[in-house]
Amino acid sequence: GAGVSQTPSNKVTEKGKYVELRCDPISGHTALYWYRQSLGQGPEFLIYFQGTGAADDSGLPNDRFFAVRPEGSVSTLKIQRTERGDSAVYLCASSSEPENIQYFGAGTRLSVL
Amino acid sequence: KQEVTQIPAALSVPEGENLVLNCSFTDSAIYNLQWFRQDPGKGLTSLLLIQSSQREQTSGRLNASLDKSSGRSTLYIAASQPGDSATYLCAVTASYGKLTFGQGTILTVHP
């Protein structure tokens, strides 16, 4: 596609459930980023992939959060045992060299009831 | 740890005014600085990117400046229009591209 695609656009789940959020980056972009944005705040970095490997996962808040990018394209952010505090908009971005401008998807709004 | 602060948190102006949004960051060792626009329910759109070696960038009615040594950037919007209403985010970049964002300025331009 022409831009970064994130699915689903909205996800409502119950406390304690497992969720998966998907990101389809722009074709050919080697770098992929996940951010989390709480209401009234700027996005916060979660994890960065260069190709298939996670080059920096220092932003993941705890071990309930995990992300993969097995073929260096699509990425999935996985959240186990969801908590109400996980409710936020999860944003994905991709970029390529030498431009290194990050192009963002519209995000997935996660609501944990 | 890099911290980015944006002032004001919200701004409401009449159409046609020139306005300035402010951004400050605590660690001057940045790779570049970007200004983004975010519309409700949508992702972020990059407006301007200033490399650490540059002083300013211009695009149409937008002008962004960077004073790396003092840790400050400003976004100047000329002749504001209602379509400029959005949240404006400032972000600084580490060497490989990880963005650290401010909390944003909510801009409302009323006719």
PDB file of C-alpha atoms in Angstrom:
ATOM      1  CA  GLY A   1       0.000   0.000   0.000  1.00  0.00           C
ATOM      2  CA  ALA A   2       0.893   3.647  -0.197  1.00  0.00           C
ATOM      3  CA  GLY A   3       1.158   4.246   3.535  1.00  0.00           C
ATOM      4  CA  VAL A   4       1.571   2.524   6.885  1.00  0.00           C
ATOM      5  CA  SER A   5      -1.460   0.411   7.683  1.00  0.00           C
ATOM      6  CA  GLN A   6      -2.488  -0.597  11.192  1.00  0.00           C
ATOM      7  CA  THR A   7      -5.170  -3.079  12.100  1.00  0.00           C
ATOM      8  CA  PRO A   8      -7.523  -3.114  13.827  1.00  0.00           C
ATOM      9  CA  SER A   9      -8.272   0.588  14.084  1.00  0.00           C
ATOM     10  CA  ASN A  10     -10.083  -0.019  17.356  1.00  0.00           C
ATOM     11  CA  LYS A  11      -9.813  -2.885  19.806  1.00  0.00           C
ATOM     12  CA  VAL A  12     -11.896  -3.339  22.936  1.00  0.00           C
ATOM     13  CA  THR A  13     -10.890  -6.104  25.288  1.00  0.00           C
ATOM     14  CA  GLU A  14     -11.377  -7.197  28.856  1.00  0.00           C
ATOM     15  CA  LYS A  15      -8.790  -6.997  31.585  1.00  0.00           C
ATOM     16  CA  GLY A  16      -6.572 -10.076  31.558  1.00  0.00           C
ATOM     17  CA  LYS A  17      -7.045 -10.904  27.862  1.00  0.00           C
ATOM     18  CA  TYR A  18      -4.353 -11.224  25.193  1.00  0.00           C
ATOM     19  CA  VAL A  19      -4.290  -8.854  22.193  1.00  0.00           C
ATOM     20  CA  GLU A  20      -2.322  -8.552  18.985  1.00  0.00           C
ATOM     21  CA  LEU A  21      -1.899  -5.330  17.045  1.00  0.00           C
ATOM     22  CA  ARG A  22      -0.667  -5.439  13.456  1.00  0.00           C
ATOM     23  CA  CYS A  23       1.434  -2.993  11.453  1.00  0.00           C
ATOM     24  CA  ASP A  24       2.052  -3.115   7.688  1.00  0.00           C
ATOM     25  CA  PRO A  25       4.888  -0.693   6.894  1.00  0.00           C
ATOM     26  CA  ILE A  26       5.539   1.064   3.636  1.00  0.00           C
ATOM     27  CA  SER A  27       6.975  -1.436   1.169  1.00  0.00           C
ATOM     28  CA  GLY A  28      10.759  -1.468   1.241  1.00  0.00           C
ATOM     29  CA  HIS A  29      11.123   0.353   4.554  1.00  0.00           C
ATOM     30  CA  THR A  30      13.679  -1.469   6.667  1.00  0.00           C
ATOM     31  CA  ALA A  31      13.096   0.409   9.935  1.00  0.00           C
ATOM     32  CA  LEU A  32       9.884   0.010  11.938  1.00  0.00           C
ATOM     33  CA  TYR A  33       8.913   1.694  15.207  1.00  0.00           C
ATOM     34  CA  TRP A  34       6.128   1.220  17.742  1.00  0.00           C
ATOM     35  CA  TYR A  35       4.960   4.070  19.970  1.00  0.00           C
ATOM     36  CA  ARG A  36       2.201   4.393  22.555  1.00  0.00           C
ATOM     37  CA  GLN A  37       0.178   7.570  23.011  1.00  0.00           C
ATOM     38  CA  SER A  38      -1.954   8.171  26.084  1.00  0.00           C
ATOM     39  CA  LEU A  39      -4.689  10.807  26.097  1.00  0.00           C
ATOM     40  CA  GLY A  40      -3.277  14.318  26.116  1.00  0.00           C
ATOM     41  CA  GLN A  41       0.326  13.153  25.801  1.00  0.00           C
ATOM     42  CA  GLY A  42       2.861  12.836  23.047  1.00  0.00           C
ATOM     43  CA  PRO A  43       3.746   9.377  21.731  1.00  0.00           C
ATOM     44  CA  GLU A  44       6.253   7.359  23.768  1.00  0.00           C
ATOM     45  CA  PHE A  45       8.759   5.028  22.146  1.00  0.00           C
ATOM     46  CA  LEU A  46       8.279   1.301  22.682  1.00  0.00           C
ATOM     47  CA  ILE A  47      10.504  -0.654  20.281  1.00  0.00           C
ATOM     48  CA  TYR A  48      12.524  -0.277  17.086  1.00  0.00           C
ATOM     49  CA  PHE A  49      13.215  -2.918  14.425  1.00  0.00           C
ATOM     50  CA  GLN A  50      15.915  -2.816  11.802  1.00  0.00           C
ATOM     51  CA  GLY A  51      14.986  -5.623   9.447  1.00  0.00           C
ATOM     52  CA  THR A  52      13.843  -8.652  11.436  1.00  0.00           C
ATOM     53  CA  GLY A  53      15.656  -7.864  14.654  1.00  0.00           C
ATOM     54  CA  ALA A  54      14.650  -5.633  17.540  1.00  0.00           C
ATOM     55  CA  ALA A  55      17.509  -3.131  17.689  1.00  0.00           C
ATOM     56  CA  ASP A  56      16.106  -1.294  20.733  1.00  0.00           C
ATOM     57  CA  ASP A  57      13.288  -2.557  22.961  1.00  0.00           C
ATOM     58  CA  SER A  58      14.070  -0.278  25.888  1.00  0.00           C
ATOM     59  CA  GLY A  59      10.657   1.369  25.755  1.00  0.00           C
ATOM     60  CA  LEU A  60       8.610  -1.765  26.382  1.00  0.00           C
ATOM     61  CA  PRO A  61       7.067  -1.149  29.817  1.00  0.00           C
ATOM     62  CA  ASN A  62       7.272  -4.738  31.108  1.00  0.00           C
ATOM     63  CA  ASP A  63       7.432  -8.364  30.013  1.00  0.00           C
ATOM     64  CA  ARG A  64       3.740  -8.453  29.139  1.00  0.00           C
ATOM     65  CA  PHE A  65       4.652  -6.564  25.973  1.00  0.00           C
ATOM     66  CA  PHE A  66       6.382  -8.261  23.065  1.00  0.00           C
ATOM     67  CA  ALA A  67       6.785  -7.473  19.373  1.00  0.00           C
ATOM     68  CA  VAL A  68       7.934  -9.463  16.360  1.00  0.00           C
ATOM     69  CA  ARG A  69       8.808  -8.807  12.741  1.00  0.00           C
ATOM     70  CA  PRO A  70       9.662 -12.286  11.430  1.00  0.00           C
ATOM     71  CA  GLU A  71      10.119 -11.469   7.736  1.00  0.00           C
ATOM     72  CA  GLY A  72      11.317  -7.898   8.044  1.00  0.00           C
ATOM     73  CA  SER A  73       8.033  -6.410   6.882  1.00  0.00           C
ATOM     74  CA  VAL A  74       4.801  -6.809   8.893  1.00  0.00           C
ATOM     75  CA  SER A  75       5.143  -6.418  12.648  1.00  0.00           C
ATOM     76  CA  THR A  76       2.859  -7.570  15.455  1.00  0.00           C
ATOM     77  CA  LEU A  77       2.758  -6.021  18.918  1.00  0.00           C
ATOM     78  CA  LYS A  78       1.529  -8.533  21.468  1.00  0.00           C
ATOM     79  CA  ILE A  79       0.191  -7.682  24.909  1.00  0.00           C
ATOM     80  CA  GLN A  80      -0.481 -10.417  27.465  1.00  0.00           C
ATOM     81  CA  ARG A  81      -2.759 -10.162  30.500  1.00  0.00           C
ATOM     82  CA  THR A  82      -3.951  -6.704  29.512  1.00  0.00           C
ATOM     83  CA  GLU A  83      -4.517  -4.108  32.228  1.00  0.00           C
ATOM     84  CA  ARG A  84      -6.693  -0.997  32.192  1.00  0.00           C
ATOM     85  CA  GLY A  85      -3.529   1.096  32.162  1.00  0.00           C
ATOM     86  CA  ASP A  86      -2.634  -0.370  28.771  1.00  0.00           C
ATOM     87  CA  SER A  87      -5.487   1.615  27.207  1.00  0.00           C
ATOM     88  CA  ALA A  88      -3.943   4.014  24.676  1.00  0.00           C
ATOM     89  CA  VAL A  89      -3.405   4.564  20.978  1.00  0.00           C
ATOM     90  CA  TYR A  90      -0.619   2.379  19.638  1.00  0.00           C
ATOM     91  CA  LEU A  91       1.180   3.964  16.691  1.00  0.00           C
ATOM     92  CA  CYS A  92       3.479   2.337  14.168  1.00  0.00           C
ATOM     93  CA  ALA A  93       5.932   4.127  11.901  1.00  0.00           C
ATOM     94  CA  SER A  94       8.384   3.056   9.217  1.00  0.00           C
ATOM     95  CA  SER A  95      11.315   4.702   7.513  1.00  0.00           C
ATOM     96  CA  SER A  96      14.099   4.073   5.052  1.00  0.00           C
ATOM     97  CA  GLU A  97      17.602   5.425   4.515  1.00  0.00           C
ATOM     98  CA  PRO A  98      18.877   7.924   3.677  1.00  0.00           C
ATOM     99  CA  GLU A  99      15.717   9.988   4.185  1.00  0.00           C
ATOM    100  CA  ASN A 100      15.039   8.598   7.690  1.00  0.00           C
ATOM    101  CA  ILE A 101      11.696  10.382   7.945  1.00  0.00           C
ATOM    102  CA  GLN A 102       9.198   8.295   9.884  1.00  0.00           C
ATOM    103  CA  TYR A 103       5.793   7.801   8.285  1.00  0.00           C
ATOM    104  CA  PHE A 104       3.071   6.989  10.765  1.00  0.00           C
ATOM    105  CA  GLY A 105      -0.027   4.856  10.557  1.00  0.00           C
ATOM    106  CA  ALA A 106      -3.368   6.022  11.930  1.00  0.00           C
ATOM    107  CA  GLY A 107      -2.905   3.894  15.031  1.00  0.00           C
ATOM    108  CA  THR A 108      -4.863   1.266  16.929  1.00  0.00           C
ATOM    109  CA  ARG A 109      -6.994   2.563  19.776  1.00  0.00           C
ATOM    110  CA  LEU A 110      -6.894  -0.084  22.520  1.00  0.00           C
ATOM    111  CA  SER A 111      -9.491   0.033  25.272  1.00  0.00           C
ATOM    112  CA  VAL A 112      -9.153  -2.366  28.191  1.00  0.00           C
ATOM    113  CA  LEU A 113     -12.355  -2.613  30.213  1.00  0.00           C
TER     114      LEU A 113
ATOM    115  CA  LYS B   1      17.202  10.977  29.740  1.00  0.00           C
ATOM    116  CA  GLN B   2      15.978  13.312  27.011  1.00  0.00           C
ATOM    117  CA  GLU B   3      12.906  15.373  27.916  1.00  0.00           C
ATOM    118  CA  VAL B   4      10.937  17.535  25.497  1.00  0.00           C
ATOM    119  CA  THR B   5       8.591  20.290  26.652  1.00  0.00           C
ATOM    120  CA  GLN B   6       6.145  22.263  24.528  1.00  0.00           C
ATOM    121  CA  ILE B   7       4.624  25.618  25.386  1.00  0.00           C
ATOM    122  CA  PRO B   8       1.802  26.561  25.302  1.00  0.00           C
ATOM    123  CA  ALA B   9      -0.269  23.428  25.876  1.00  0.00           C
ATOM    124  CA  ALA B  10      -3.167  25.003  23.998  1.00  0.00           C
ATOM    125  CA  LEU B  11      -3.614  28.075  21.836  1.00  0.00           C
ATOM    126  CA  SER B  12      -6.717  29.660  20.328  1.00  0.00           C
ATOM    127  CA  VAL B  13      -6.325  32.439  17.764  1.00  0.00           C
ATOM    128  CA  PRO B  14      -8.472  34.208  15.169  1.00  0.00           C
ATOM    129  CA  GLU B  15      -7.906  33.455  11.537  1.00  0.00           C
ATOM    130  CA  GLY B  16      -5.094  35.426   9.917  1.00  0.00           C
ATOM    131  CA  GLU B  17      -2.841  35.747  12.958  1.00  0.00           C
ATOM    132  CA  ASN B  18       0.813  34.809  12.913  1.00  0.00           C
ATOM    133  CA  LEU B  19       1.739  32.504  15.772  1.00  0.00           C
ATOM    134  CA  VAL B  20       4.703  30.802  17.417  1.00  0.00           C
ATOM    135  CA  LEU B  21       4.840  27.400  19.072  1.00  0.00           C
ATOM    136  CA  ASN B  22       7.745  26.642  21.382  1.00  0.00           C
ATOM    137  CA  CYS B  23       9.691  23.467  22.059  1.00  0.00           C
ATOM    138  CA  SER B  24      12.607  22.854  24.425  1.00  0.00           C
ATOM    139  CA  PHE B  25      14.740  19.760  25.003  1.00  0.00           C
ATOM    140  CA  THR B  26      17.173  18.901  27.790  1.00  0.00           C
ATOM    141  CA  ASP B  27      19.923  17.027  25.928  1.00  0.00           C
ATOM    142  CA  SER B  28      21.490  18.968  23.056  1.00  0.00           C
ATOM    143  CA  ALA B  29      23.118  15.841  21.571  1.00  0.00           C
ATOM    144  CA  ILE B  30      20.387  15.334  18.983  1.00  0.00           C
ATOM    145  CA  TYR B  31      20.533  14.042  15.425  1.00  0.00           C
ATOM    146  CA  ASN B  32      17.614  16.123  14.188  1.00  0.00           C
ATOM    147  CA  LEU B  33      14.355  17.751  15.275  1.00  0.00           C
ATOM    148  CA  GLN B  34      10.956  17.352  13.664  1.00  0.00           C
ATOM    149  CA  TRP B  35       7.629  19.077  13.897  1.00  0.00           C
ATOM    150  CA  PHE B  36       4.560  16.928  13.334  1.00  0.00           C
ATOM    151  CA  ARG B  37       0.878  17.624  12.931  1.00  0.00           C
ATOM    152  CA  GLN B  38      -1.752  15.284  14.376  1.00  0.00           C
ATOM    153  CA  ASP B  39      -5.424  15.460  13.476  1.00  0.00           C
ATOM    154  CA  PRO B  40      -8.028  13.706  15.664  1.00  0.00           C
ATOM    155  CA  GLY B  41      -8.189   9.983  14.968  1.00  0.00           C
ATOM    156  CA  LYS B  42      -5.310  10.122  12.539  1.00  0.00           C
ATOM    157  CA  GLY B  43      -1.613   9.427  12.582  1.00  0.00           C
ATOM    158  CA  LEU B  44       1.170  11.967  12.610  1.00  0.00           C
ATOM    159  CA  THR B  45       2.263  13.923   9.562  1.00  0.00           C
ATOM    160  CA  SER B  46       5.811  15.251   9.418  1.00  0.00           C
ATOM    161  CA  LEU B  47       5.813  18.983   8.676  1.00  0.00           C
ATOM    162  CA  LEU B  48       9.451  19.992   8.906  1.00  0.00           C
ATOM    163  CA  LEU B  49      12.719  18.246   9.724  1.00  0.00           C
ATOM    164  CA  ILE B  50      15.766  20.207  10.821  1.00  0.00           C
ATOM    165  CA  GLN B  51      19.122  18.454  10.889  1.00  0.00           C
ATOM    166  CA  SER B  52      21.303  19.208  13.917  1.00  0.00           C
ATOM    167  CA  SER B  53      23.693  21.206  11.704  1.00  0.00           C
ATOM    168  CA  GLN B  54      20.907  23.437  10.355  1.00  0.00           C
ATOM    169  CA  ARG B  55      19.328  26.546  11.847  1.00  0.00           C
ATOM    170  CA  GLU B  56      15.930  26.558  10.151  1.00  0.00           C
ATOM    171  CA  GLN B  57      13.638  24.996   7.590  1.00  0.00           C
ATOM    172  CA  THR B  58      10.723  26.506   5.700  1.00  0.00           C
ATOM    173  CA  SER B  59       7.719  24.985   3.991  1.00  0.00           C
ATOM    174  CA  GLY B  60       5.013  27.297   2.699  1.00  0.00           C
ATOM    175  CA  ARG B  61       3.584  29.255   5.642  1.00  0.00           C
ATOM    176  CA  LEU B  62       5.626  27.236   8.140  1.00  0.00           C
ATOM    177  CA  ASN B  63       9.078  28.084   9.417  1.00  0.00           C
ATOM    178  CA  ALA B  64      10.927  26.095  12.058  1.00  0.00           C
ATOM    179  CA  SER B  65      14.115  27.217  13.769  1.00  0.00           C
ATOM    180  CA  LEU B  66      16.593  25.271  15.851  1.00  0.00           C
ATOM    181  CA  ASP B  67      19.016  26.536  18.477  1.00  0.00           C
ATOM    182  CA  LYS B  68      20.727  23.321  19.449  1.00  0.00           C
ATOM    183  CA  SER B  69      23.072  24.825  22.034  1.00  0.00           C
ATOM    184  CA  SER B  70      20.204  26.290  24.050  1.00  0.00           C
ATOM    185  CA  GLY B  71      17.912  23.315  23.448  1.00  0.00           C
ATOM    186  CA  ARG B  72      15.128  25.242  21.769  1.00  0.00           C
ATOM    187  CA  SER B  73      13.042  25.200  18.619  1.00  0.00           C
ATOM    188  CA  THR B  74      10.160  27.321  17.430  1.00  0.00           C
ATOM    189  CA  LEU B  75       7.505  26.691  14.815  1.00  0.00           C
ATOM    190  CA  TYR B  76       6.200  29.846  13.195  1.00  0.00           C
ATOM    191  CA  ILE B  77       2.892  29.711  11.339  1.00  0.00           C
ATOM    192  CA  ALA B  78       2.085  32.699   9.158  1.00  0.00           C
ATOM    193  CA  ALA B  79      -1.426  33.869   8.329  1.00  0.00           C
ATOM    194  CA  SER B  80      -3.151  31.064  10.228  1.00  0.00           C
ATOM    195  CA  GLN B  81      -6.233  29.385   8.754  1.00  0.00           C
ATOM    196  CA  PRO B  82      -8.997  27.271  10.330  1.00  0.00           C
ATOM    197  CA  GLY B  83      -7.529  24.268   8.501  1.00  0.00           C
ATOM    198  CA  ASP B  84      -4.379  24.665  10.618  1.00  0.00           C
ATOM    199  CA  SER B  85      -6.337  23.550  13.681  1.00  0.00           C
ATOM    200  CA  ALA B  86      -4.654  20.402  15.001  1.00  0.00           C
ATOM    201  CA  THR B  87      -2.190  19.207  17.613  1.00  0.00           C
ATOM    202  CA  TYR B  88       1.422  20.113  16.850  1.00  0.00           C
ATOM    203  CA  LEU B  89       4.124  17.844  18.203  1.00  0.00           C
ATOM    204  CA  CYS B  90       7.829  18.481  18.464  1.00  0.00           C
ATOM    205  CA  ALA B  91      10.212  15.505  18.538  1.00  0.00           C
ATOM    206  CA  VAL B  92      13.963  15.062  18.736  1.00  0.00           C
ATOM    207  CA  THR B  93      15.829  12.121  17.290  1.00  0.00           C
ATOM    208  CA  ALA B  94      18.603   9.931  18.601  1.00  0.00           C
ATOM    209  CA  SER B  95      21.202   8.753  16.117  1.00  0.00           C
ATOM    210  CA  TYR B  96      19.176   5.894  14.610  1.00  0.00           C
ATOM    211  CA  GLY B  97      15.805   7.608  14.554  1.00  0.00           C
ATOM    212  CA  LYS B  98      14.063   6.912  17.872  1.00  0.00           C
ATOM    213  CA  LEU B  99      11.799   9.906  18.465  1.00  0.00           C
ATOM    214  CA  THR B 100      11.275  11.589  21.828  1.00  0.00           C
ATOM    215  CA  PHE B 101       8.128  13.707  21.710  1.00  0.00           C
ATOM    216  CA  GLY B 102       6.802  16.663  23.633  1.00  0.00           C
ATOM    217  CA  GLN B 103       3.246  16.577  24.894  1.00  0.00           C
ATOM    218  CA  GLY B 104       1.986  18.750  22.048  1.00  0.00           C
ATOM    219  CA  THR B 105       0.279  22.090  21.540  1.00  0.00           C
ATOM    220  CA  ILE B 106      -3.425  22.020  20.658  1.00  0.00           C
ATOM    221  CA  LEU B 107      -4.040  24.803  18.151  1.00  0.00           C
ATOM    222  CA  THR B 108      -7.493  26.150  17.344  1.00  0.00           C
ATOM    223  CA  VAL B 109      -7.869  28.767  14.618  1.00  0.00           C
ATOM    224  CA  HIS B 110     -11.370  30.215  14.574  1.00  0.00           C
ATOM    225  CA  PRO B 111     -12.926  32.042  11.620  1.00  0.00           C
TER     226      PRO B 111
END
